[in-house]
Amino acid sequence: FLFALQFLPLVGSDRYLSIAYFFGLAVTTVYLGGRQEVIDAPEKVTKQNALYAPVGASLAIGGLYFLLKNGLDPTSLYAVGVTIFGALCISDIGVPLLRNLFPSVDF
């Protein structure tokens, strides 16, 4: 159903088709998420975690305020972080592939 639903925007851009697309995608995703098999025991929110959540949120908002106040663009810092993380992930995946392609070279 989800695969067929992906082609709905290609049929047209009518308001009703858009509503059907997003509603169908949302309902199906929630349904499949609720039907998934649980492998591990669910984690409980402890009182200490609940008390530290506002502190973490305040630090994050304060950090963004500090960046904006000092003229640093958070989107460029995010782009740099994502680029570094992506390069690390590709290098982690790429080494075994290169070892299979070039067995005589030591990576």
Backbone as XML, in Angstrom:
<?xml version="1.0"?>
<chain id="A" units="angstrom">
  <residue number="1" name="PHE">
    <atom name="N" x="0.817" y="-1.195" z="0.000"/>
    <atom name="CA" x="0.000" y="0.000" z="0.000"/>
    <atom name="C" x="0.862" y="1.261" z="0.000"/>
  </residue>
  <residue number="2" name="LEU">
    <atom name="N" x="1.923" y="1.259" z="0.811"/>
    <atom name="CA" x="2.799" y="2.432" z="0.857"/>
    <atom name="C" x="3.492" y="2.667" z="-0.477"/>
  </residue>
  <residue number="3" name="PHE">
    <atom name="N" x="3.871" y="1.576" z="-1.148"/>
    <atom name="CA" x="4.525" y="1.720" z="-2.443"/>
    <atom name="C" x="3.580" y="2.360" z="-3.453"/>
  </residue>
  <residue number="4" name="ALA">
    <atom name="N" x="2.342" y="1.916" z="-3.490"/>
    <atom name="CA" x="1.355" y="2.487" z="-4.412"/>
    <atom name="C" x="1.025" y="3.925" z="-4.038"/>
  </residue>
  <residue number="5" name="LEU">
    <atom name="N" x="1.050" y="4.226" z="-2.754"/>
    <atom name="CA" x="0.730" y="5.572" z="-2.280"/>
    <atom name="C" x="1.779" y="6.589" z="-2.736"/>
  </residue>
  <residue number="6" name="GLN">
    <atom name="N" x="2.997" y="6.134" z="-2.972"/>
    <atom name="CA" x="4.064" y="7.049" z="-3.406"/>
    <atom name="C" x="3.799" y="7.626" z="-4.794"/>
  </residue>
  <residue number="7" name="PHE">
    <atom name="N" x="3.002" y="6.954" z="-5.602"/>
    <atom name="CA" x="2.716" y="7.434" z="-6.953"/>
    <atom name="C" x="1.522" y="8.381" z="-7.011"/>
  </residue>
  <residue number="8" name="LEU">
    <atom name="N" x="0.845" y="8.590" z="-5.911"/>
    <atom name="CA" x="-0.326" y="9.466" z="-5.886"/>
    <atom name="C" x="-0.005" y="10.911" z="-6.271"/>
  </residue>
  <residue number="9" name="PRO">
    <atom name="N" x="1.138" y="11.503" z="-5.837"/>
    <atom name="CA" x="1.429" y="12.873" z="-6.286"/>
    <atom name="C" x="1.680" y="12.980" z="-7.787"/>
  </residue>
  <residue number="10" name="LEU">
    <atom name="N" x="2.039" y="11.879" z="-8.428"/>
    <atom name="CA" x="2.257" y="11.923" z="-9.875"/>
    <atom name="C" x="0.950" y="11.983" z="-10.648"/>
  </residue>
  <residue number="11" name="VAL">
    <atom name="N" x="-0.145" y="11.563" z="-10.020"/>
    <atom name="CA" x="-1.451" y="11.593" z="-10.676"/>
    <atom name="C" x="-1.914" y="13.027" z="-10.863"/>
  </residue>
  <residue number="12" name="GLY">
    <atom name="N" x="-1.647" y="13.858" z="-9.882"/>
    <atom name="CA" x="-2.045" y="15.252" z="-9.969"/>
    <atom name="C" x="-1.698" y="15.978" z="-8.694"/>
  </residue>
  <residue number="13" name="SER">
    <atom name="N" x="-1.882" y="17.278" z="-8.718"/>
    <atom name="CA" x="-1.563" y="18.075" z="-7.538"/>
    <atom name="C" x="-2.819" y="18.718" z="-6.954"/>
  </residue>
  <residue number="14" name="ASP">
    <atom name="N" x="-3.935" y="18.050" z="-7.132"/>
    <atom name="CA" x="-5.199" y="18.539" z="-6.595"/>
    <atom name="C" x="-5.163" y="18.502" z="-5.069"/>
  </residue>
  <residue number="15" name="ARG">
    <atom name="N" x="-5.923" y="19.377" z="-4.449"/>
    <atom name="CA" x="-5.945" y="19.460" z="-2.978"/>
    <atom name="C" x="-6.392" y="18.141" z="-2.356"/>
  </residue>
  <residue number="16" name="TYR">
    <atom name="N" x="-7.377" y="17.501" z="-2.937"/>
    <atom name="CA" x="-7.898" y="16.255" z="-2.384"/>
    <atom name="C" x="-6.878" y="15.122" z="-2.512"/>
  </residue>
  <residue number="17" name="LEU">
    <atom name="N" x="-6.129" y="15.102" z="-3.604"/>
    <atom name="CA" x="-5.085" y="14.093" z="-3.750"/>
    <atom name="C" x="-3.970" y="14.311" z="-2.730"/>
  </residue>
  <residue number="18" name="SER">
    <atom name="N" x="-3.626" y="15.571" z="-2.473"/>
    <atom name="CA" x="-2.594" y="15.859" z="-1.481"/>
    <atom name="C" x="-3.037" y="15.446" z="-0.084"/>
  </residue>
  <residue number="19" name="ILE">
    <atom name="N" x="-4.290" y="15.730" z="0.243"/>
    <atom name="CA" x="-4.815" y="15.338" z="1.557"/>
    <atom name="C" x="-4.842" y="13.812" z="1.671"/>
  </residue>
  <residue number="20" name="ALA">
    <atom name="N" x="-5.273" y="13.134" z="0.619"/>
    <atom name="CA" x="-5.310" y="11.676" z="0.638"/>
    <atom name="C" x="-3.912" y="11.096" z="0.772"/>
  </residue>
  <residue number="21" name="TYR">
    <atom name="N" x="-2.950" y="11.719" z="0.098"/>
    <atom name="CA" x="-1.566" y="11.241" z="0.167"/>
    <atom name="C" x="-1.012" y="11.359" z="1.588"/>
  </residue>
  <residue number="22" name="PHE">
    <atom name="N" x="-1.088" y="12.545" z="2.163"/>
    <atom name="CA" x="-0.510" y="12.748" z="3.494"/>
    <atom name="C" x="-1.284" y="12.000" z="4.575"/>
  </residue>
  <residue number="23" name="PHE">
    <atom name="N" x="-2.612" y="11.948" z="4.483"/>
    <atom name="CA" x="-3.399" y="11.213" z="5.458"/>
    <atom name="C" x="-3.113" y="9.715" z="5.369"/>
  </residue>
  <residue number="24" name="GLY">
    <atom name="N" x="-3.075" y="9.199" z="4.142"/>
    <atom name="CA" x="-2.778" y="7.775" z="3.959"/>
    <atom name="C" x="-1.386" y="7.419" z="4.424"/>
  </residue>
  <residue number="25" name="LEU">
    <atom name="N" x="-0.407" y="8.274" z="4.133"/>
    <atom name="CA" x="0.964" y="8.024" z="4.564"/>
    <atom name="C" x="1.073" y="8.067" z="6.079"/>
  </residue>
  <residue number="26" name="ALA">
    <atom name="N" x="0.429" y="9.039" z="6.707"/>
    <atom name="CA" x="0.502" y="9.169" z="8.165"/>
    <atom name="C" x="-0.187" y="7.991" z="8.849"/>
  </residue>
  <residue number="27" name="VAL">
    <atom name="N" x="-1.379" y="7.645" z="8.401"/>
    <atom name="CA" x="-2.124" y="6.559" z="9.042"/>
    <atom name="C" x="-1.409" y="5.224" z="8.853"/>
  </residue>
  <residue number="28" name="THR">
    <atom name="N" x="-0.912" y="4.971" z="7.657"/>
    <atom name="CA" x="-0.232" y="3.704" z="7.402"/>
    <atom name="C" x="1.060" y="3.600" z="8.190"/>
  </residue>
  <residue number="29" name="THR">
    <atom name="N" x="1.806" y="4.688" z="8.286"/>
    <atom name="CA" x="3.047" y="4.667" z="9.044"/>
    <atom name="C" x="2.791" y="4.414" z="10.521"/>
  </residue>
  <residue number="30" name="VAL">
    <atom name="N" x="1.796" y="5.075" z="11.078"/>
    <atom name="CA" x="1.466" y="4.860" z="12.495"/>
    <atom name="C" x="0.954" y="3.444" z="12.714"/>
  </residue>
  <residue number="31" name="TYR">
    <atom name="N" x="0.162" y="2.935" z="11.791"/>
    <atom name="CA" x="-0.356" y="1.575" z="11.912"/>
    <atom name="C" x="0.785" y="0.559" z="11.893"/>
  </residue>
  <residue number="32" name="LEU">
    <atom name="N" x="1.688" y="0.693" z="10.928"/>
    <atom name="CA" x="2.807" y="-0.245" z="10.844"/>
    <atom name="C" x="3.741" y="-0.109" z="12.043"/>
  </residue>
  <residue number="33" name="GLY">
    <atom name="N" x="3.926" y="1.099" z="12.533"/>
    <atom name="CA" x="4.746" y="1.293" z="13.725"/>
    <atom name="C" x="4.125" y="0.655" z="14.948"/>
  </residue>
  <residue number="34" name="GLY">
    <atom name="N" x="2.819" y="0.672" z="15.043"/>
    <atom name="CA" x="2.141" y="0.041" z="16.167"/>
    <atom name="C" x="2.122" y="-1.470" z="16.077"/>
  </residue>
  <residue number="35" name="ARG">
    <atom name="N" x="2.236" y="-2.000" z="14.882"/>
    <atom name="CA" x="2.200" y="-3.447" z="14.689"/>
    <atom name="C" x="3.583" y="-4.081" z="14.704"/>
  </residue>
  <residue number="36" name="GLN">
    <atom name="N" x="4.624" y="-3.286" z="14.844"/>
    <atom name="CA" x="5.976" y="-3.838" z="14.777"/>
    <atom name="C" x="6.248" y="-4.774" z="15.948"/>
  </residue>
  <residue number="37" name="GLU">
    <atom name="N" x="7.149" y="-5.681" z="15.724"/>
    <atom name="CA" x="7.512" y="-6.642" z="16.764"/>
    <atom name="C" x="8.509" y="-6.001" z="17.716"/>
  </residue>
  <residue number="38" name="VAL">
    <atom name="N" x="8.250" y="-6.089" z="18.992"/>
    <atom name="CA" x="9.132" y="-5.504" z="19.995"/>
    <atom name="C" x="10.215" y="-6.518" z="20.329"/>
  </residue>
  <residue number="39" name="ILE">
    <atom name="N" x="11.459" y="-6.125" z="20.157"/>
    <atom name="CA" x="12.580" y="-7.024" z="20.414"/>
    <atom name="C" x="13.070" y="-6.853" z="21.845"/>
  </residue>
  <residue number="40" name="ASP">
    <atom name="N" x="13.281" y="-5.639" z="22.255"/>
    <atom name="CA" x="13.774" y="-5.356" z="23.600"/>
    <atom name="C" x="12.631" y="-4.877" z="24.488"/>
  </residue>
  <residue number="41" name="ALA">
    <atom name="N" x="12.888" y="-4.950" z="25.755"/>
    <atom name="CA" x="11.896" y="-4.421" z="26.699"/>
    <atom name="C" x="11.840" y="-2.901" z="26.573"/>
  </residue>
  <residue number="42" name="PRO">
    <atom name="N" x="10.662" y="-2.304" z="26.636"/>
    <atom name="CA" x="10.579" y="-0.843" z="26.507"/>
    <atom name="C" x="11.260" y="-0.151" z="27.685"/>
  </residue>
  <residue number="43" name="GLU">
    <atom name="N" x="11.853" y="0.981" z="27.384"/>
    <atom name="CA" x="12.536" y="1.747" z="28.423"/>
    <atom name="C" x="11.517" y="2.599" z="29.181"/>
  </residue>
  <residue number="44" name="LYS">
    <atom name="N" x="11.741" y="2.738" z="30.444"/>
    <atom name="CA" x="10.885" y="3.564" z="31.284"/>
    <atom name="C" x="11.542" y="4.925" z="31.483"/>
  </residue>
  <residue number="45" name="VAL">
    <atom name="N" x="10.731" y="5.950" z="31.559"/>
    <atom name="CA" x="11.232" y="7.287" z="31.847"/>
    <atom name="C" x="11.333" y="7.410" z="33.363"/>
  </residue>
  <residue number="46" name="THR">
    <atom name="N" x="12.552" y="7.600" z="33.816"/>
    <atom name="CA" x="12.738" y="7.737" z="35.255"/>
    <atom name="C" x="12.514" y="9.185" z="35.676"/>
  </residue>
  <residue number="47" name="LYS">
    <atom name="N" x="12.371" y="9.383" z="36.958"/>
    <atom name="CA" x="12.147" y="10.736" z="37.486"/>
    <atom name="C" x="13.354" y="11.621" z="37.210"/>
  </residue>
  <residue number="48" name="GLN">
    <atom name="N" x="14.553" y="11.041" z="37.301"/>
    <atom name="CA" x="15.771" y="11.825" z="37.067"/>
    <atom name="C" x="15.860" y="12.258" z="35.605"/>
  </residue>
  <residue number="49" name="ASN">
    <atom name="N" x="15.513" y="11.356" z="34.665"/>
    <atom name="CA" x="15.512" y="11.734" z="33.252"/>
    <atom name="C" x="14.489" y="12.826" z="32.980"/>
  </residue>
  <residue number="50" name="ALA">
    <atom name="N" x="13.335" y="12.717" z="33.591"/>
    <atom name="CA" x="12.288" y="13.722" z="33.392"/>
    <atom name="C" x="12.704" y="15.075" z="33.969"/>
  </residue>
  <residue number="51" name="LEU">
    <atom name="N" x="13.477" y="15.062" z="35.043"/>
    <atom name="CA" x="13.927" y="16.326" z="35.630"/>
    <atom name="C" x="15.028" y="16.981" z="34.795"/>
  </residue>
  <residue number="52" name="TYR">
    <atom name="N" x="15.851" y="16.181" z="34.124"/>
    <atom name="CA" x="16.945" y="16.740" z="33.333"/>
    <atom name="C" x="16.522" y="17.157" z="31.919"/>
  </residue>
  <residue number="53" name="ALA">
    <atom name="N" x="15.361" y="16.747" z="31.450"/>
    <atom name="CA" x="14.917" y="17.098" z="30.099"/>
    <atom name="C" x="14.789" y="18.612" z="29.901"/>
  </residue>
  <residue number="54" name="PRO">
    <atom name="N" x="14.165" y="19.366" z="30.813"/>
    <atom name="CA" x="14.098" y="20.815" z="30.617"/>
    <atom name="C" x="15.472" y="21.490" z="30.671"/>
  </residue>
  <residue number="55" name="VAL">
    <atom name="N" x="16.377" y="20.925" z="31.453"/>
    <atom name="CA" x="17.730" y="21.494" z="31.525"/>
    <atom name="C" x="18.429" y="21.331" z="30.175"/>
  </residue>
  <residue number="56" name="GLY">
    <atom name="N" x="18.313" y="20.142" z="29.579"/>
    <atom name="CA" x="18.917" y="19.915" z="28.261"/>
    <atom name="C" x="18.302" y="20.788" z="27.187"/>
  </residue>
  <residue number="57" name="ALA">
    <atom name="N" x="16.981" y="20.954" z="27.245"/>
    <atom name="CA" x="16.307" y="21.816" z="26.270"/>
    <atom name="C" x="16.729" y="23.269" z="26.444"/>
  </residue>
  <residue number="58" name="SER">
    <atom name="N" x="16.891" y="23.711" z="27.689"/>
    <atom name="CA" x="17.323" y="25.088" z="27.944"/>
    <atom name="C" x="18.743" y="25.313" z="27.445"/>
  </residue>
  <residue number="59" name="LEU">
    <atom name="N" x="19.602" y="24.331" z="27.632"/>
    <atom name="CA" x="20.978" y="24.457" z="27.133"/>
    <atom name="C" x="21.011" y="24.518" z="25.604"/>
  </residue>
  <residue number="60" name="ALA">
    <atom name="N" x="20.177" y="23.710" z="24.964"/>
    <atom name="CA" x="20.134" y="23.726" z="23.501"/>
    <atom name="C" x="19.628" y="25.066" z="22.976"/>
  </residue>
  <residue number="61" name="ILE">
    <atom name="N" x="18.562" y="25.588" z="23.568"/>
    <atom name="CA" x="18.025" y="26.884" z="23.129"/>
    <atom name="C" x="19.004" y="28.001" z="23.459"/>
  </residue>
  <residue number="62" name="GLY">
    <atom name="N" x="19.650" y="27.916" z="24.625"/>
    <atom name="CA" x="20.660" y="28.914" z="24.978"/>
    <atom name="C" x="21.843" y="28.882" z="24.035"/>
  </residue>
  <residue number="63" name="GLY">
    <atom name="N" x="22.243" y="27.683" z="23.621"/>
    <atom name="CA" x="23.335" y="27.568" z="22.653"/>
    <atom name="C" x="22.980" y="28.179" z="21.309"/>
  </residue>
  <residue number="64" name="LEU">
    <atom name="N" x="21.749" y="27.942" z="20.854"/>
    <atom name="CA" x="21.304" y="28.559" z="19.601"/>
    <atom name="C" x="21.245" y="30.081" z="19.729"/>
  </residue>
  <residue number="65" name="TYR">
    <atom name="N" x="20.770" y="30.560" z="20.852"/>
    <atom name="CA" x="20.733" y="32.006" z="21.081"/>
    <atom name="C" x="22.147" y="32.581" z="21.063"/>
  </residue>
  <residue number="66" name="PHE">
    <atom name="N" x="23.092" y="31.899" z="21.696"/>
    <atom name="CA" x="24.489" y="32.360" z="21.716"/>
    <atom name="C" x="25.059" y="32.415" z="20.301"/>
  </residue>
  <residue number="67" name="LEU">
    <atom name="N" x="24.774" y="31.378" z="19.503"/>
    <atom name="CA" x="25.279" y="31.364" z="18.125"/>
    <atom name="C" x="24.690" y="32.514" z="17.311"/>
  </residue>
  <residue number="68" name="LEU">
    <atom name="N" x="23.376" y="32.708" z="17.418"/>
    <atom name="CA" x="22.733" y="33.777" z="16.656"/>
    <atom name="C" x="23.172" y="35.155" z="17.129"/>
  </residue>
  <residue number="69" name="LYS">
    <atom name="N" x="23.349" y="35.325" z="18.429"/>
    <atom name="CA" x="23.749" y="36.620" z="18.982"/>
    <atom name="C" x="25.157" y="37.000" z="18.536"/>
  </residue>
  <residue number="70" name="ASN">
    <atom name="N" x="26.034" y="36.007" z="18.361"/>
    <atom name="CA" x="27.409" y="36.273" z="17.947"/>
    <atom name="C" x="27.592" y="36.248" z="16.436"/>
  </residue>
  <residue number="71" name="GLY">
    <atom name="N" x="26.510" y="36.109" z="15.690"/>
    <atom name="CA" x="26.583" y="36.196" z="14.231"/>
    <atom name="C" x="26.989" y="34.909" z="13.545"/>
  </residue>
  <residue number="72" name="LEU">
    <atom name="N" x="27.002" y="33.797" z="14.255"/>
    <atom name="CA" x="27.326" y="32.510" z="13.630"/>
    <atom name="C" x="26.039" y="31.875" z="13.111"/>
  </residue>
  <residue number="73" name="ASP">
    <atom name="N" x="26.113" y="31.352" z="11.912"/>
    <atom name="CA" x="24.937" y="30.744" z="11.292"/>
    <atom name="C" x="24.835" y="29.279" z="11.727"/>
  </residue>
  <residue number="74" name="PRO">
    <atom name="N" x="23.785" y="28.902" z="12.459"/>
    <atom name="CA" x="23.675" y="27.503" z="12.902"/>
    <atom name="C" x="23.530" y="26.513" z="11.752"/>
  </residue>
  <residue number="75" name="THR">
    <atom name="N" x="22.966" y="26.962" z="10.630"/>
    <atom name="CA" x="22.804" y="26.040" z="9.507"/>
    <atom name="C" x="24.137" y="25.669" z="8.893"/>
  </residue>
  <residue number="76" name="SER">
    <atom name="N" x="25.081" y="26.601" z="8.850"/>
    <atom name="CA" x="26.400" y="26.262" z="8.307"/>
    <atom name="C" x="27.155" y="25.337" z="9.255"/>
  </residue>
  <residue number="77" name="LEU">
    <atom name="N" x="27.011" y="25.559" z="10.565"/>
    <atom name="CA" x="27.640" y="24.647" z="11.522"/>
    <atom name="C" x="27.015" y="23.256" z="11.434"/>
  </residue>
  <residue number="78" name="TYR">
    <atom name="N" x="25.710" y="23.208" z="11.232"/>
    <atom name="CA" x="25.028" y="21.921" z="11.054"/>
    <atom name="C" x="25.519" y="21.228" z="9.787"/>
  </residue>
  <residue number="79" name="ALA">
    <atom name="N" x="25.686" y="22.000" z="8.705"/>
    <atom name="CA" x="26.165" y="21.421" z="7.449"/>
    <atom name="C" x="27.574" y="20.855" z="7.612"/>
  </residue>
  <residue number="80" name="VAL">
    <atom name="N" x="28.421" y="21.553" z="8.353"/>
    <atom name="CA" x="29.783" y="21.060" z="8.591"/>
    <atom name="C" x="29.731" y="19.768" z="9.402"/>
  </residue>
  <residue number="81" name="GLY">
    <atom name="N" x="28.924" y="19.749" z="10.452"/>
    <atom name="CA" x="28.806" y="18.544" z="11.277"/>
    <atom name="C" x="28.271" y="17.356" z="10.506"/>
  </residue>
  <residue number="82" name="VAL">
    <atom name="N" x="27.260" y="17.580" z="9.689"/>
    <atom name="CA" x="26.682" y="16.495" z="8.896"/>
    <atom name="C" x="27.691" y="16.003" z="7.857"/>
  </residue>
  <residue number="83" name="THR">
    <atom name="N" x="28.453" y="16.913" z="7.271"/>
    <atom name="CA" x="29.460" y="16.522" z="6.294"/>
    <atom name="C" x="30.539" y="15.655" z="6.937"/>
  </residue>
  <residue number="84" name="ILE">
    <atom name="N" x="31.002" y="16.052" z="8.101"/>
    <atom name="CA" x="32.026" y="15.261" z="8.799"/>
    <atom name="C" x="31.467" y="13.891" z="9.173"/>
  </residue>
  <residue number="85" name="PHE">
    <atom name="N" x="30.246" y="13.860" z="9.708"/>
    <atom name="CA" x="29.634" y="12.591" z="10.081"/>
    <atom name="C" x="29.427" y="11.705" z="8.855"/>
  </residue>
  <residue number="86" name="GLY">
    <atom name="N" x="28.996" y="12.282" z="7.741"/>
    <atom name="CA" x="28.811" y="11.519" z="6.508"/>
    <atom name="C" x="30.116" y="10.959" z="5.978"/>
  </residue>
  <residue number="87" name="ALA">
    <atom name="N" x="31.196" y="11.758" z="6.047"/>
    <atom name="CA" x="32.502" y="11.272" z="5.597"/>
    <atom name="C" x="32.979" y="10.113" z="6.469"/>
  </residue>
  <residue number="88" name="LEU">
    <atom name="N" x="32.756" y="10.201" z="7.777"/>
    <atom name="CA" x="33.137" y="9.100" z="8.665"/>
    <atom name="C" x="32.339" y="7.839" z="8.365"/>
  </residue>
  <residue number="89" name="CYS">
    <atom name="N" x="31.048" y="7.998" z="8.108"/>
    <atom name="CA" x="30.218" y="6.833" z="7.802"/>
    <atom name="C" x="30.629" y="6.189" z="6.488"/>
  </residue>
  <residue number="90" name="ILE">
    <atom name="N" x="30.889" y="7.010" z="5.475"/>
    <atom name="CA" x="31.295" y="6.465" z="4.183"/>
    <atom name="C" x="32.655" y="5.789" z="4.289"/>
  </residue>
  <residue number="91" name="SER">
    <atom name="N" x="33.565" y="6.365" z="5.065"/>
    <atom name="CA" x="34.879" y="5.728" z="5.207"/>
    <atom name="C" x="34.749" y="4.414" z="5.962"/>
  </residue>
  <residue number="92" name="ASP">
    <atom name="N" x="33.843" y="4.346" z="6.930"/>
    <atom name="CA" x="33.635" y="3.106" z="7.670"/>
    <atom name="C" x="33.060" y="2.018" z="6.767"/>
  </residue>
  <residue number="93" name="ILE">
    <atom name="N" x="32.184" y="2.392" z="5.858"/>
    <atom name="CA" x="31.587" y="1.428" z="4.940"/>
    <atom name="C" x="32.523" y="1.136" z="3.767"/>
  </residue>
  <residue number="94" name="GLY">
    <atom name="N" x="33.299" y="2.149" z="3.360"/>
    <atom name="CA" x="34.123" y="2.018" z="2.168"/>
    <atom name="C" x="35.328" y="1.109" z="2.309"/>
  </residue>
  <residue number="95" name="VAL">
    <atom name="N" x="35.898" y="1.003" z="3.490"/>
    <atom name="CA" x="37.104" y="0.193" z="3.665"/>
    <atom name="C" x="36.853" y="-1.278" z="3.346"/>
  </residue>
  <residue number="96" name="PRO">
    <atom name="N" x="35.792" y="-1.907" z="3.865"/>
    <atom name="CA" x="35.567" y="-3.311" z="3.478"/>
    <atom name="C" x="35.293" y="-3.484" z="1.983"/>
  </residue>
  <residue number="97" name="LEU">
    <atom name="N" x="34.617" y="-2.501" z="1.383"/>
    <atom name="CA" x="34.369" y="-2.584" z="-0.062"/>
    <atom name="C" x="35.673" y="-2.493" z="-0.845"/>
  </residue>
  <residue number="98" name="LEU">
    <atom name="N" x="36.540" y="-1.571" z="-0.439"/>
    <atom name="CA" x="37.822" y="-1.440" z="-1.124"/>
    <atom name="C" x="38.693" y="-2.671" z="-0.917"/>
  </residue>
  <residue number="99" name="ARG">
    <atom name="N" x="38.637" y="-3.270" z="0.257"/>
    <atom name="CA" x="39.407" y="-4.504" z="0.500"/>
    <atom name="C" x="38.912" y="-5.631" z="-0.397"/>
  </residue>
  <residue number="100" name="ASN">
    <atom name="N" x="37.627" y="-5.693" z="-0.683"/>
    <atom name="CA" x="37.107" y="-6.718" z="-1.593"/>
    <atom name="C" x="37.459" y="-6.406" z="-3.031"/>
  </residue>
  <residue number="101" name="LEU">
    <atom name="N" x="37.465" y="-5.146" z="-3.409"/>
    <atom name="CA" x="37.798" y="-4.781" z="-4.787"/>
    <atom name="C" x="39.282" y="-4.921" z="-5.090"/>
  </residue>
  <residue number="102" name="PHE">
    <atom name="N" x="40.125" y="-4.533" z="-4.125"/>
    <atom name="CA" x="41.569" y="-4.560" z="-4.301"/>
    <atom name="C" x="42.197" y="-5.385" z="-3.184"/>
  </residue>
  <residue number="103" name="PRO">
    <atom name="N" x="42.176" y="-6.714" z="-3.286"/>
    <atom name="CA" x="42.686" y="-7.539" z="-2.176"/>
    <atom name="C" x="44.199" y="-7.433" z="-1.971"/>
  </residue>
  <residue number="104" name="SER">
    <atom name="N" x="44.940" y="-7.024" z="-2.990"/>
    <atom name="CA" x="46.401" y="-6.981" z="-2.856"/>
    <atom name="C" x="46.883" y="-5.694" z="-2.177"/>
  </residue>
  <residue number="105" name="VAL">
    <atom name="N" x="46.032" y="-4.687" z="-2.067"/>
    <atom name="CA" x="46.415" y="-3.413" z="-1.455"/>
    <atom name="C" x="46.001" y="-3.422" z="0.004"/>
  </residue>
  <residue number="106" name="ASP">
    <atom name="N" x="46.899" y="-2.921" z="0.879"/>
    <atom name="CA" x="46.597" y="-2.871" z="2.308"/>
    <atom name="C" x="46.003" y="-1.508" z="2.649"/>
  </residue>
  <residue number="107" name="PHE">
    <atom name="N" x="44.771" y="-1.470" z="3.099"/>
    <atom name="CA" x="44.105" y="-0.218" z="3.454"/>
    <atom name="C" x="44.169" y="0.014" z="4.915"/>
  </residue>
</chain>
